[in-house]
Amino acid sequence: LENTSGMEDQKSPKKLWAERVVEHIRKEKTKVTIVATGALTNVALLLTLYPNIHSKIEQIAVMGGAIGIGNRSPVAEFNILLDPEAARVVFSSSIKTIMVP
């Protein structure tokens, strides 16, 4: 489920990405893979708000990090730099995490 602008239907209350994703995960019969292509804020929120859902997540693939020099500074990559605390939550979880620099 990708993030949307939230402008599609202004009459209904908006759900957080984490709320929409947890509903989807609970319906699945098999484990899911989360693919994060930006900052890890929403993924960290999902893991923090719904710790009981961890067992339904096979792995988290993260577009972030660097081999050698980062793309924002010598030691920082943009998606991790945007929310380093969220990155800490994701990488320290018990869920297998794959980093794709």
Tab-separated table of C-alpha atoms in Angstrom:
chain	number	residue	atom	x	y	z
A	1	LEU	CA	0.000	0.000	0.000
A	2	GLU	CA	1.658	3.169	-1.077
A	3	ASN	CA	1.329	6.538	0.570
A	4	THR	CA	-1.114	8.804	-1.227
A	5	SER	CA	-1.610	12.526	-1.079
A	6	GLY	CA	-4.740	12.126	1.036
A	7	MET	CA	-6.598	14.422	-1.341
A	8	GLU	CA	-8.708	11.717	-2.991
A	9	ASP	CA	-11.750	11.965	-0.706
A	10	GLN	CA	-11.826	14.947	1.615
A	11	LYS	CA	-15.126	13.882	3.244
A	12	SER	CA	-13.873	10.727	4.954
A	13	PRO	CA	-11.416	10.804	7.863
A	14	LYS	CA	-7.894	9.844	6.868
A	15	LYS	CA	-6.153	6.832	8.313
A	16	LEU	CA	-2.466	6.737	9.025
A	17	TRP	CA	-0.398	4.600	6.677
A	18	ALA	CA	0.316	2.277	9.607
A	19	GLU	CA	-3.412	1.801	10.227
A	20	ARG	CA	-4.092	0.939	6.589
A	21	VAL	CA	-1.142	-1.441	6.406
A	22	VAL	CA	-1.980	-3.269	9.637
A	23	GLU	CA	-5.515	-3.875	8.335
A	24	HIS	CA	-4.041	-5.351	5.170
A	25	ILE	CA	-1.494	-7.499	7.036
A	26	ARG	CA	-4.162	-8.918	9.351
A	27	LYS	CA	-6.192	-10.088	6.335
A	28	GLU	CA	-3.257	-11.886	4.717
A	29	LYS	CA	-2.944	-15.623	5.215
A	30	THR	CA	0.821	-15.559	4.659
A	31	LYS	CA	3.602	-13.330	5.927
A	32	VAL	CA	4.210	-10.076	4.061
A	33	THR	CA	7.297	-8.184	2.919
A	34	ILE	CA	7.369	-4.438	3.459
A	35	VAL	CA	9.337	-2.452	0.887
A	36	ALA	CA	10.341	1.016	2.116
A	37	THR	CA	11.624	3.359	-0.585
A	38	GLY	CA	11.878	6.488	1.541
A	39	ALA	CA	12.362	7.517	5.149
A	40	LEU	CA	11.426	4.792	7.638
A	41	THR	CA	9.083	6.948	9.730
A	42	ASN	CA	5.897	5.086	8.772
A	43	VAL	CA	7.472	1.654	9.100
A	44	ALA	CA	8.801	2.518	12.566
A	45	LEU	CA	5.362	3.799	13.529
A	46	LEU	CA	3.801	0.519	12.370
A	47	LEU	CA	6.297	-1.538	14.378
A	48	THR	CA	5.865	0.616	17.479
A	49	LEU	CA	2.073	0.893	17.462
A	50	TYR	CA	1.410	-2.731	16.513
A	51	PRO	CA	4.047	-4.986	18.108
A	52	ASN	CA	1.682	-7.972	17.792
A	53	ILE	CA	1.913	-7.733	13.989
A	54	HIS	CA	5.680	-8.447	13.851
A	55	SER	CA	5.102	-12.184	13.447
A	56	LYS	CA	3.113	-11.526	10.248
A	57	ILE	CA	6.023	-9.642	8.597
A	58	GLU	CA	8.520	-11.875	6.794
A	59	GLN	CA	11.019	-9.099	6.108
A	60	ILE	CA	11.505	-5.389	5.524
A	61	ALA	CA	13.426	-4.239	2.448
A	62	VAL	CA	14.854	-0.753	2.877
A	63	MET	CA	16.149	1.532	0.139
A	64	GLY	CA	18.761	3.312	2.185
A	65	GLY	CA	22.260	3.260	3.518
A	66	ALA	CA	25.468	3.387	1.549
A	67	ILE	CA	28.528	1.395	0.722
A	68	GLY	CA	31.377	3.789	1.302
A	69	ILE	CA	30.287	7.426	1.037
A	70	GLY	CA	26.684	8.483	1.607
A	71	ASN	CA	24.722	10.606	-0.862
A	72	ARG	CA	24.011	13.479	1.597
A	73	SER	CA	27.356	13.611	3.374
A	74	PRO	CA	30.397	11.378	3.732
A	75	VAL	CA	28.589	9.402	6.447
A	76	ALA	CA	24.869	9.845	5.734
A	77	GLU	CA	22.389	8.539	3.178
A	78	PHE	CA	19.256	10.611	2.518
A	79	ASN	CA	16.492	8.170	3.548
A	80	ILE	CA	18.256	7.277	6.802
A	81	LEU	CA	19.251	10.882	7.502
A	82	LEU	CA	15.618	12.040	7.235
A	83	ASP	CA	14.635	10.044	10.332
A	84	PRO	CA	17.546	8.292	12.033
A	85	GLU	CA	15.426	7.368	15.073
A	86	ALA	CA	12.938	5.542	12.830
A	87	ALA	CA	15.862	3.740	11.168
A	88	ARG	CA	17.058	2.643	14.618
A	89	VAL	CA	13.589	1.240	15.417
A	90	VAL	CA	13.440	-0.714	12.146
A	91	PHE	CA	17.018	-2.046	12.228
A	92	SER	CA	16.793	-3.045	15.895
A	93	SER	CA	13.516	-4.922	15.475
A	94	SER	CA	13.498	-8.713	15.392
A	95	ILE	CA	12.258	-8.667	11.781
A	96	LYS	CA	14.725	-9.556	9.042
A	97	THR	CA	15.750	-6.293	7.376
A	98	ILE	CA	17.446	-6.038	4.000
A	99	MET	CA	19.212	-2.791	3.181
A	100	VAL	CA	19.560	-1.926	-0.492
A	101	PRO	CA	22.002	0.986	-0.902
